[in-house]
Short mmCIF file of C-alpha atoms in Angstrom, two decimals:
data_model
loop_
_atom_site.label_atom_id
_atom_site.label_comp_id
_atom_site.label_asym_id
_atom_site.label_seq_id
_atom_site.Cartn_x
_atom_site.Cartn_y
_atom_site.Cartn_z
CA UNK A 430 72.18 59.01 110.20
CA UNK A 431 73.46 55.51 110.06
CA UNK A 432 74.86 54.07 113.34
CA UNK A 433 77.27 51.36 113.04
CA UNK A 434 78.35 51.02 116.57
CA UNK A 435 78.96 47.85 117.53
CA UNK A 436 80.64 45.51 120.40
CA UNK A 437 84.20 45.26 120.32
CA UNK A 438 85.84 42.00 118.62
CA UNK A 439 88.52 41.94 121.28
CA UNK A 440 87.54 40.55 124.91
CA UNK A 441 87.15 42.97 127.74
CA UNK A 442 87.37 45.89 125.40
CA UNK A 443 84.41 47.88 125.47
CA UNK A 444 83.02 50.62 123.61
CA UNK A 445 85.59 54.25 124.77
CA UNK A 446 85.15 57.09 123.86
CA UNK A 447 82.82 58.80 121.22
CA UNK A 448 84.37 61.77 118.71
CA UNK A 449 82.59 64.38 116.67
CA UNK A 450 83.67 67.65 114.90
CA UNK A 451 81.17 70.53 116.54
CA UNK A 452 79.24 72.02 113.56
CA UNK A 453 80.06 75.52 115.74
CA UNK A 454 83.86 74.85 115.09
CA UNK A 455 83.71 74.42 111.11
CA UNK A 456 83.43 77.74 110.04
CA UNK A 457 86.13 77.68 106.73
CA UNK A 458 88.80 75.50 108.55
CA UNK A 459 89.17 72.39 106.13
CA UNK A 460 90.84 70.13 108.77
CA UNK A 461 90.59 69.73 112.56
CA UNK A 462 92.32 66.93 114.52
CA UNK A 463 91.21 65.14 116.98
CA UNK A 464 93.30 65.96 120.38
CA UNK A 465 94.34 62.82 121.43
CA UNK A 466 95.38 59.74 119.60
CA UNK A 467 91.90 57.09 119.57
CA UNK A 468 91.87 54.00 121.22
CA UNK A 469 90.77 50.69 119.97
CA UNK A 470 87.30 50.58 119.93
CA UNK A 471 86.69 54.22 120.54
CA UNK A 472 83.93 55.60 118.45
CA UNK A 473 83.81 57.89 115.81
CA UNK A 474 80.70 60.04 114.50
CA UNK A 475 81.14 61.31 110.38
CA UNK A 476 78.85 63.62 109.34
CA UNK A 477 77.44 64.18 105.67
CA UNK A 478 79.78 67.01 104.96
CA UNK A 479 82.79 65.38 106.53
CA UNK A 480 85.76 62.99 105.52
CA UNK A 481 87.47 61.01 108.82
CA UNK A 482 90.76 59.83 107.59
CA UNK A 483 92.90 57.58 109.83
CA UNK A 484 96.27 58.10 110.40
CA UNK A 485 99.08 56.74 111.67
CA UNK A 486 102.90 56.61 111.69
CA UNK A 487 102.83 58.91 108.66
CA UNK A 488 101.23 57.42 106.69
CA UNK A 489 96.22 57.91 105.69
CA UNK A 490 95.97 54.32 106.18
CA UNK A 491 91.49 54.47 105.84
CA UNK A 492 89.02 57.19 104.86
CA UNK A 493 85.56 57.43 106.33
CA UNK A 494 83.84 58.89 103.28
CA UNK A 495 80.04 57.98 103.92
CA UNK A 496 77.74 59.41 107.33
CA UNK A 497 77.85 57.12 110.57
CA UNK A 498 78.94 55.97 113.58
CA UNK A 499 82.20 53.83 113.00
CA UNK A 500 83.79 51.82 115.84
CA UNK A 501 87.89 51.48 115.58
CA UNK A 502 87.47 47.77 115.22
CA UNK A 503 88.97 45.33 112.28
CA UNK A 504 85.50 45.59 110.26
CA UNK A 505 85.49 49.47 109.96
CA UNK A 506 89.51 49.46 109.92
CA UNK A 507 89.99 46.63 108.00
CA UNK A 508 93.94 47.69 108.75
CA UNK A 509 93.72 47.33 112.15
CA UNK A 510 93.86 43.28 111.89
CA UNK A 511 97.35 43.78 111.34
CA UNK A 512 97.83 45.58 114.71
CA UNK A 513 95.10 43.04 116.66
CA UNK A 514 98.26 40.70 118.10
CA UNK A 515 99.51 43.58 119.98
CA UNK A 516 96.48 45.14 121.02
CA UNK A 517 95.10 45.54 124.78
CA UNK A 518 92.85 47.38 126.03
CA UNK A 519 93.90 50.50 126.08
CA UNK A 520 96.10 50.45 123.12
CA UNK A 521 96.78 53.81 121.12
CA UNK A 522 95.55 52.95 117.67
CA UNK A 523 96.79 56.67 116.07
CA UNK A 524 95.09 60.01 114.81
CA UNK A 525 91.72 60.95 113.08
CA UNK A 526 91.83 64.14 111.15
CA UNK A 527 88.23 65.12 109.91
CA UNK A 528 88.13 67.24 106.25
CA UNK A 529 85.13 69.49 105.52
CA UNK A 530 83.85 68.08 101.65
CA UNK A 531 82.03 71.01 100.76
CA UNK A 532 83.54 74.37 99.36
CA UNK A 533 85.95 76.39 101.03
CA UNK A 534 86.44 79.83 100.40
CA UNK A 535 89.50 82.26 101.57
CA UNK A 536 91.42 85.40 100.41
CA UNK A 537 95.18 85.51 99.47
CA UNK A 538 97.46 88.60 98.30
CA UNK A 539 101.26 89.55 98.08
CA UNK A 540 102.67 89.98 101.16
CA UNK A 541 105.58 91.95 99.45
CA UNK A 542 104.89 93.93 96.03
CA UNK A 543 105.86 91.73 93.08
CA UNK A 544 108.66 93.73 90.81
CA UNK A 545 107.06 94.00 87.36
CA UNK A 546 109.26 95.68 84.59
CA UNK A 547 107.09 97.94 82.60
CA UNK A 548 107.88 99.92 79.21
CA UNK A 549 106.74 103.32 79.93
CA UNK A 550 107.19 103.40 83.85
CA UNK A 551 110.36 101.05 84.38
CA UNK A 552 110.31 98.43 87.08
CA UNK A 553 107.10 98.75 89.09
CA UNK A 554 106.42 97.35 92.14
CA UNK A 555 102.74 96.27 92.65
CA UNK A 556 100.62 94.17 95.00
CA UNK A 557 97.59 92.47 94.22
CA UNK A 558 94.98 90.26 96.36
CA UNK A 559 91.49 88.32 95.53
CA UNK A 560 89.56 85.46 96.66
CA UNK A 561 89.34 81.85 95.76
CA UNK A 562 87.12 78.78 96.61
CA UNK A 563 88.43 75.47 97.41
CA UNK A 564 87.74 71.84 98.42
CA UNK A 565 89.14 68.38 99.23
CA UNK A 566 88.97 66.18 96.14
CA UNK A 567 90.80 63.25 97.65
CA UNK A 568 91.48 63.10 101.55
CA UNK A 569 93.79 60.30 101.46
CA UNK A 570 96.13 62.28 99.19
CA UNK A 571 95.47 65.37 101.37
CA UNK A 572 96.41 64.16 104.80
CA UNK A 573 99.29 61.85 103.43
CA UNK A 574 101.23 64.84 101.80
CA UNK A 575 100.10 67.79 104.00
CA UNK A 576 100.17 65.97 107.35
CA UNK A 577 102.78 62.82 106.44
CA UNK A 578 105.23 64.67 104.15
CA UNK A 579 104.59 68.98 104.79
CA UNK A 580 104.23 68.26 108.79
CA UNK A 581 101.16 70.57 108.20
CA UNK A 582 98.13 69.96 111.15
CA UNK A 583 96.08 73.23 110.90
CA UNK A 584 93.39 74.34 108.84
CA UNK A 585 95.67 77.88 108.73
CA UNK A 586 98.75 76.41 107.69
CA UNK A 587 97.21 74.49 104.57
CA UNK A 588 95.49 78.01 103.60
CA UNK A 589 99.02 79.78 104.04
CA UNK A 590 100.16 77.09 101.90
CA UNK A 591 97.65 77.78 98.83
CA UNK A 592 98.39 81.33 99.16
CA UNK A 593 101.80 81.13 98.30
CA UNK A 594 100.89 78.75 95.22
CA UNK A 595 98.57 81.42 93.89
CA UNK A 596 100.68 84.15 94.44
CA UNK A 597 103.51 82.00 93.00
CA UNK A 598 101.58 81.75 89.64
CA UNK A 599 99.89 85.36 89.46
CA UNK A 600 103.65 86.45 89.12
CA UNK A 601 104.05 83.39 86.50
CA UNK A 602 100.87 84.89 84.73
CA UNK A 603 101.81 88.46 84.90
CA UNK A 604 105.31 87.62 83.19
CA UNK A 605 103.93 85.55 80.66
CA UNK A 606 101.55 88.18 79.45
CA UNK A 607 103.79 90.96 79.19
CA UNK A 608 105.90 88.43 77.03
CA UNK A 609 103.54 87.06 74.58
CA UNK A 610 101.11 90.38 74.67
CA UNK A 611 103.70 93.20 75.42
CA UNK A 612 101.23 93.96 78.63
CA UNK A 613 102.10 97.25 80.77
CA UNK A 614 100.56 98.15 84.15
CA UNK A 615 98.28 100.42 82.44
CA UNK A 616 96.87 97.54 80.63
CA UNK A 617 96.46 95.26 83.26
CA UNK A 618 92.89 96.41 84.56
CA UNK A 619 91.79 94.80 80.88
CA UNK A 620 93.35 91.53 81.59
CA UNK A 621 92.18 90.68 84.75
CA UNK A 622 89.83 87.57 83.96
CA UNK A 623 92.42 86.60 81.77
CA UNK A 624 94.92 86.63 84.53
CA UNK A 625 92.65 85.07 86.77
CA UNK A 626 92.20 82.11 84.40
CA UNK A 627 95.34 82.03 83.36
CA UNK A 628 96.30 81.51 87.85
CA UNK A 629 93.92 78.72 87.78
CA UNK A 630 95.58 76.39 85.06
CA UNK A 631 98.88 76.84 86.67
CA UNK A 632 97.73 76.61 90.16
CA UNK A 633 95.94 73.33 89.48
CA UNK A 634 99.19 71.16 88.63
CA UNK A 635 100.84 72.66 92.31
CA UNK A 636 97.40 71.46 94.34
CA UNK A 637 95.94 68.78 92.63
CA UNK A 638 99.23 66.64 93.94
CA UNK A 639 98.00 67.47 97.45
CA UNK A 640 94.06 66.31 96.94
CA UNK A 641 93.04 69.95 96.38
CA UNK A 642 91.10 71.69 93.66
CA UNK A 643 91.15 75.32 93.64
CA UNK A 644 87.34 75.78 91.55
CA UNK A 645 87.81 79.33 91.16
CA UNK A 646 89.28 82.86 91.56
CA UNK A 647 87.68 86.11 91.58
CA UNK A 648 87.44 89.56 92.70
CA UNK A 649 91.66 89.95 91.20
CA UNK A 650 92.55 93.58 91.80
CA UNK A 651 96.00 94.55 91.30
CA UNK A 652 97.47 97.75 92.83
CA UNK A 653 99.99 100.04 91.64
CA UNK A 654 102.20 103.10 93.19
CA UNK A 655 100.80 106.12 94.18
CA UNK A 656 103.85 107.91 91.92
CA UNK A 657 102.67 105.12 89.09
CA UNK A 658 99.19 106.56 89.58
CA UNK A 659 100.09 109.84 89.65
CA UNK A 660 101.63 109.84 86.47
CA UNK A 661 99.03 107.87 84.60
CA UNK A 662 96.58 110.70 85.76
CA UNK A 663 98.84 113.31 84.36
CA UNK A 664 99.16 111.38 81.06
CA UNK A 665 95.87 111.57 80.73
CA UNK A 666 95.46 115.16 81.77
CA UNK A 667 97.83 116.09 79.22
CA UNK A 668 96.02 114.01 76.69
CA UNK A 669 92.44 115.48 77.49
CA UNK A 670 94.10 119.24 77.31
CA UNK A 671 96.47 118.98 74.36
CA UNK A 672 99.28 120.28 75.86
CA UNK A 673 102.99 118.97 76.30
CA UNK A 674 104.53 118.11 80.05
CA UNK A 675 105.88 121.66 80.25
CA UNK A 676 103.00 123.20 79.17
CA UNK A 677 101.22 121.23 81.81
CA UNK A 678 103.73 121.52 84.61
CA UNK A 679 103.89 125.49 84.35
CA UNK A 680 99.57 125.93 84.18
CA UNK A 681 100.07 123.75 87.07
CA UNK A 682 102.20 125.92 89.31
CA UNK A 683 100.92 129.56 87.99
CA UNK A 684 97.40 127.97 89.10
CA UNK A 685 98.68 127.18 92.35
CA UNK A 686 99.54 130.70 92.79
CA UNK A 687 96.27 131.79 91.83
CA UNK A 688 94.68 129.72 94.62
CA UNK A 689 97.23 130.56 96.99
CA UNK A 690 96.78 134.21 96.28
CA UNK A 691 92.98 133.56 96.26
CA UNK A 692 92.90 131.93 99.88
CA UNK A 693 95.08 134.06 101.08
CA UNK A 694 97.95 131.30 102.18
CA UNK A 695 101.01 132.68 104.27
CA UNK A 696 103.05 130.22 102.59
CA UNK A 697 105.36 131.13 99.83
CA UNK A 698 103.14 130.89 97.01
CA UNK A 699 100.31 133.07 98.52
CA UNK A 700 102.94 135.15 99.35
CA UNK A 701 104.90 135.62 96.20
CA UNK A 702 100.97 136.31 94.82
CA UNK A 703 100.51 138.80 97.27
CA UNK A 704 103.69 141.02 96.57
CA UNK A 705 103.35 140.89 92.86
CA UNK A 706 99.60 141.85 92.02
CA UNK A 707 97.50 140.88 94.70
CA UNK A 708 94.54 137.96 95.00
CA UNK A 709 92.91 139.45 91.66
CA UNK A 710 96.02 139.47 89.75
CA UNK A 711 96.79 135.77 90.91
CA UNK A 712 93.08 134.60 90.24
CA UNK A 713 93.62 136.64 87.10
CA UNK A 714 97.06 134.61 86.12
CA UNK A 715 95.69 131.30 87.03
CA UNK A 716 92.54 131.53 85.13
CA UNK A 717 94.65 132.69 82.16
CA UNK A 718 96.66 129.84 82.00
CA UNK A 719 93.97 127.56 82.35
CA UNK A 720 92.38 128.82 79.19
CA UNK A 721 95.83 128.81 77.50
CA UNK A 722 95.84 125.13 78.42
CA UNK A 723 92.75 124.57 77.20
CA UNK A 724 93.90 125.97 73.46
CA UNK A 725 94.70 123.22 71.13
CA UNK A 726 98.62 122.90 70.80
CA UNK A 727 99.45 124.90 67.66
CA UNK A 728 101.24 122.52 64.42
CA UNK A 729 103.49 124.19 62.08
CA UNK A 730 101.33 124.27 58.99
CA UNK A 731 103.36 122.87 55.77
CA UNK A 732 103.06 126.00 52.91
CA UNK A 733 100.83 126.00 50.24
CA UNK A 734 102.05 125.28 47.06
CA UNK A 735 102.14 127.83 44.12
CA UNK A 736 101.87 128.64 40.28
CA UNK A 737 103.36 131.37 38.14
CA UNK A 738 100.85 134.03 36.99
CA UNK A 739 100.81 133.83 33.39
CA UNK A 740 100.91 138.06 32.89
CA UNK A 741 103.27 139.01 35.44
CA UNK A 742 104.84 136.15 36.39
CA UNK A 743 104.24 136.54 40.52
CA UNK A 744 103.70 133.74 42.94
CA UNK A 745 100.22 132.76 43.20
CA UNK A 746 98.61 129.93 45.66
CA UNK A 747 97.80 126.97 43.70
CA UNK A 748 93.41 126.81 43.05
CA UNK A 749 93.20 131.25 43.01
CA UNK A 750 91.30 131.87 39.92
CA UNK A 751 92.56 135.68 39.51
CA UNK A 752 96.30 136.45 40.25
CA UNK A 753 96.09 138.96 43.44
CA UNK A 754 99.30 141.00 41.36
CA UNK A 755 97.35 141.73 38.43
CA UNK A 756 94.34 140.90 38.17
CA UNK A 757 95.14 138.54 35.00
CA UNK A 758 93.31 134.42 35.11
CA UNK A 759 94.89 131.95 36.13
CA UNK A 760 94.62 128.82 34.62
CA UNK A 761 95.03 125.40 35.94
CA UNK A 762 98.28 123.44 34.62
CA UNK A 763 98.17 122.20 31.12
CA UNK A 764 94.50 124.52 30.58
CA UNK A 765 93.83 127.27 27.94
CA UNK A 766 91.31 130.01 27.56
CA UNK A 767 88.64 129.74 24.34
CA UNK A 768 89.63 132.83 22.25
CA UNK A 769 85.65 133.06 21.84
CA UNK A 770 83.83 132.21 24.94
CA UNK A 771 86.91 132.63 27.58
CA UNK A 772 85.96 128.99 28.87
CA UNK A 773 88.84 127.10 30.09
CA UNK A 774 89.91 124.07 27.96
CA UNK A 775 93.12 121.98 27.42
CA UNK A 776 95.67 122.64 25.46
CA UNK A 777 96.15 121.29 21.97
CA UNK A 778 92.10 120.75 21.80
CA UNK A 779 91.20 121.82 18.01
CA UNK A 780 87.64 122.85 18.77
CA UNK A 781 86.47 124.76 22.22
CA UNK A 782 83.52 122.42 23.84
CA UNK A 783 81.98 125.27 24.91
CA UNK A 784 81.21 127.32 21.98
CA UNK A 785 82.40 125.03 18.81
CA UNK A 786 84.99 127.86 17.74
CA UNK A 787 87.99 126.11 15.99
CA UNK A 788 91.12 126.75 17.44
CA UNK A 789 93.33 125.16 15.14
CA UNK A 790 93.70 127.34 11.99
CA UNK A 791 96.55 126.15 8.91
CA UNK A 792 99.61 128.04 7.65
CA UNK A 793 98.85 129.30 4.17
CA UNK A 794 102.23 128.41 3.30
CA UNK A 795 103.45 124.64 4.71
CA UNK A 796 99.51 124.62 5.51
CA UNK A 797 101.08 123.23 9.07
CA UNK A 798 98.67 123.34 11.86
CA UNK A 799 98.50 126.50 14.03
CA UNK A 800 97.08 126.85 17.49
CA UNK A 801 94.59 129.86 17.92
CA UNK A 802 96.04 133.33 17.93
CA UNK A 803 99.70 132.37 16.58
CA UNK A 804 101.20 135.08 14.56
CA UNK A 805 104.35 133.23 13.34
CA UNK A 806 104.18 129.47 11.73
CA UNK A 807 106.12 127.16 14.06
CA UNK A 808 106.96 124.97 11.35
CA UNK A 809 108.06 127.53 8.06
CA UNK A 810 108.30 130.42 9.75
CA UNK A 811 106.21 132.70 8.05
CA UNK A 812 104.40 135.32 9.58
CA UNK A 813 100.33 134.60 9.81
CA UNK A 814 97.92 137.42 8.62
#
């Protein structure tokens, strides 16, 4: 340590008092005043983890920022000389405040919920709390707006101060997400470094003014409702068994009267067990229900579609190969039968692929073309031998 003690400048005034900020009395308190105001050429000790501003008539007038012993004199106040004509021996000079320089860490959290208006659940009120690290980036700025313009002189009071700035901008951040990316409570849990990050660019432009950087915030956890809870659980209840809300809602209460039946409750529910069927009977119900709930919910299945049968003209589903009427084939849409082999080909095909037999034959008379098995000449009429 560097000790710049020295003898006063100003006759008869010897060396006062000497100040110090206990290392026991830090803890996470950024500032601590001095008690009394110092007196010219009192002495004052800065440590390597400390800032000693000087203060006076509202207004940081000289920072200490480097380890030592300084003597309230015009050479370590250089803005003292201006106050040497009136000073005496035991003139009050003004304050010291000392700043910690390293980082500060502290919680903050809503003291009331914050209203958030959600899509599924309507307007939700939640609270939310985490932790953030600190520190002092310029003390002159600090002391002259949180001490000169706020009237702030406690370490507590600065904290209570940054709370409300983060809280401030966590409902900023909250609103803004649900805007741009339609965001619901149930969602939140997935943007919570987002949040976080986006509380630290908005928090910076409130504290920075003030000579404060806020380096960080972690450990965000947001609450919601026990009824917002409760419902989320039975969403996903439903989900996981397939079943509707009243589907749900009645395995629910038949399987409460299974247990109450089961423990053998005196309240209504054991008792409307009791006088019905007995424990068995309840247990019986219960378990019933469960499995019901268990069953995938049934869909209305849209019908089949079906073709004429050929022979008898019934109904049949659409891919049978045999009509279930009368025995007879059934043939796919726009599909004959070879006269030879029985192999299924299209219609209008002159030749069967399967066996070469030509299905075309000619009318003896127009000598018009004639599909396979015609016994009448589409085109003259005449009747085929």
């Amino acid at each position: 340590m560097v000790f710049l003690f020295r003898k006063s400048d100003i006759p008869k005034a010897d060396a006062r008092a000497t100040f110090h900020w206990e290392d026991a009395w830090k803890g996470e308190n950024v500032m601590y005043r001095i008690p009394r105001n110092i007196q010219w050429n009192d002495n004052v000790v800065v440590r390597e983890d400390e800032y000693a501003v000087f203060f006076r008539d509202g207004k940081a007038m000289h920072v200490f920022d480097r380890p030592g012993r300084f003597a309230m004199t015009t050479e370590n106040v250089p803005v003292l000389g201006r106050l040497v004509a009136a000073v005496t021996g035991i003139q009050q000079l003004g304050e010291i405040y000392y700043l910690q320089r390293r980082e500060l860490r502290s919680k903050f959290g809503t003291a009331e919920p914050l209203a958030f208006r959600d899509p599924d659940f309507g307007l939700v009120r939640i609270r939310a709390f985490g932790d953030f690290a600190y520190k002092v980036v310029d003390p002159l700025l600090f002391i002259t707006q949180f001490v000169g313009t706020e009237r702030i002189t406690s370490s507590d009071k600065v904290i209570e101060w940054m709370k409300a700035q983060l809280v401030m901008c966590l409902n900023d951040a909250l609103g803004e997400l649900k805007r741009d990316k339609n965001m619901a409570v149930v969602d939140m849990p997935a943007y919570l470094q987002e949040i976080e990050q986006i509380v630290l660019s908005k928090v910076a432009d409130s504290v920075e003014r003030y000579g404060v950087k806020i380096a960080k915030i972690a450990g965000l956890n947001i609450n919601l409702p026990k009824e917002v809870q409760e419902a989320i659980d039975k969403r996903g209840a439903m989900g996981a068994l397939g079943v509707d809300y009243i589907r749900y809602q009645t395995g629910k209460a038949i399987e409460g009267v299974g247990v109450g039946a089961a423990t053998g409750a005196g309240d209504a529910t054991g008792a409307m067990a009791g006088l019905g069927a007995g424990a068995g009977v309840g247990l019986g119900i219960g378990a019933m229900m469960g499995q019901a709930m268990q069953q995938p919910a049934q869909v209305p299945q849209p019908p089949k579609p079906t073709i004429k049968c050929p022979k008898c003209n019934a109904d049949v589903p659409e891919g049978v190969k045999f009509c279930p009427n009368c025995g007879a084939k059934m043939l796919a849409p726009g599909m004959m039968s070879c006269p030879k082999c029985n192999t299924d080909i299209k219609v209008g095909s002159k030749f069967c692929p399967s066996c070469g037999e030509k299905l075309v034959n000619n009318c003896p008379k127009c000598n018009a073309e004639l599909q396979a098995g015609a016994k009448f000449c589409p085109n003259c009429g005449s009747k085929i031998e």
